[in-house]
Protein backbone atom coordinates (compact mmCIF):
# COMPACT_ATOMS: atom_id res chain seq x y z
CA UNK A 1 183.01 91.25 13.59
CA UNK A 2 181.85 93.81 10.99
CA UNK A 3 180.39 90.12 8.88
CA UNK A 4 178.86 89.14 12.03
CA UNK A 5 176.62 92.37 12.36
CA UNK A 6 175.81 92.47 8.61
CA UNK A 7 174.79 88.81 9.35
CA UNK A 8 172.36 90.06 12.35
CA UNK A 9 171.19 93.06 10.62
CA UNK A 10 169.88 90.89 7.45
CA UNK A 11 168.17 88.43 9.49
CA UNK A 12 166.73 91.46 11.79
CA UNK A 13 165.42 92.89 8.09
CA UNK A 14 163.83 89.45 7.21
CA UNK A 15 162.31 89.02 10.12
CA UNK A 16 160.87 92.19 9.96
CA UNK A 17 159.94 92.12 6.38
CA UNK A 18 158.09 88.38 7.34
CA UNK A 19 156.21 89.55 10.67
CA UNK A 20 154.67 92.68 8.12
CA UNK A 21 153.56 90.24 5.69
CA UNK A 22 152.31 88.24 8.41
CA UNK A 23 150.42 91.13 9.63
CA UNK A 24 148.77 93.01 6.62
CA UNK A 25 147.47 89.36 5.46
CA UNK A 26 145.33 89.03 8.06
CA UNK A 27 143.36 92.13 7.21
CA UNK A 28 142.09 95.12 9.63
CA UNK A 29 145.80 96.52 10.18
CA UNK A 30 147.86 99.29 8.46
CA UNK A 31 151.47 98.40 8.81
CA UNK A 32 153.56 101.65 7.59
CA UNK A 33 157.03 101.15 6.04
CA UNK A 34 159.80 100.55 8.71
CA UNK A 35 163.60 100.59 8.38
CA UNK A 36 163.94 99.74 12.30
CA UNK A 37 163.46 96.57 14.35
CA UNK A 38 160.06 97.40 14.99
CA UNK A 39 156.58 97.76 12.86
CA UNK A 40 154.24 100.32 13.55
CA UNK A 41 150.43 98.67 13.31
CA UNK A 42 147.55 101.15 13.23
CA UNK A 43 144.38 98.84 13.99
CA UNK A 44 140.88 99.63 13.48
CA UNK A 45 139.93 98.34 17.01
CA UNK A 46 140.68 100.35 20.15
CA UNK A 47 144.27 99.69 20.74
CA UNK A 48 143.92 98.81 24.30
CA UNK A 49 141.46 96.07 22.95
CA UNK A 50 143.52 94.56 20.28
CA UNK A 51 147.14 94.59 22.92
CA UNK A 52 144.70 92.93 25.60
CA UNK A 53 143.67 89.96 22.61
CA UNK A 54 146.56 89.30 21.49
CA UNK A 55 148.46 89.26 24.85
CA UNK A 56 146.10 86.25 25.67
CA UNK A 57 147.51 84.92 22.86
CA UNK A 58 150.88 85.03 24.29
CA UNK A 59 152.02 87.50 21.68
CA UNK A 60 153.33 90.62 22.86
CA UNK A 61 153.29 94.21 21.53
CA UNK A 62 153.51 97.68 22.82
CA UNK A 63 150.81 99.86 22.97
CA UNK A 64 150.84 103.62 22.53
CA UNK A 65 147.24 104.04 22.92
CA UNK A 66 146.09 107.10 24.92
């Protein structure tokens, strides 16, 4: 079992590591250094703006915007 979660928790890592490459190559987004299974994204656009664009995009995020 204890193989089996190291297994999960190195493919959670890469998949994290990937998606934050991903995201600081396209340019306009601050991704701050993560050790959990999600990425924190500061944008330069209103966040409301940028979760409603990328949502029709059929990705989905969480917004903390206020």
């Amino acid at each position: 079992m204890a193989d089996e979660v190291a297994s999960v928790v190195r493919q959670v890592v890469a998949e994290r590591d990937r998606v934050a490459t991903a995201i600081r190559a396209l340019g306009g987004f601050e991704v701050a250094p993560a050790e959990a299974n999600f990425l924190w994204v500061r944008t330069k656009g209103p966040a409301v703006a940028v979760k409603r664009q990328l949502g029709e995009r059929g990705i989905l995020v969480r917004s903390f915007h206020q």
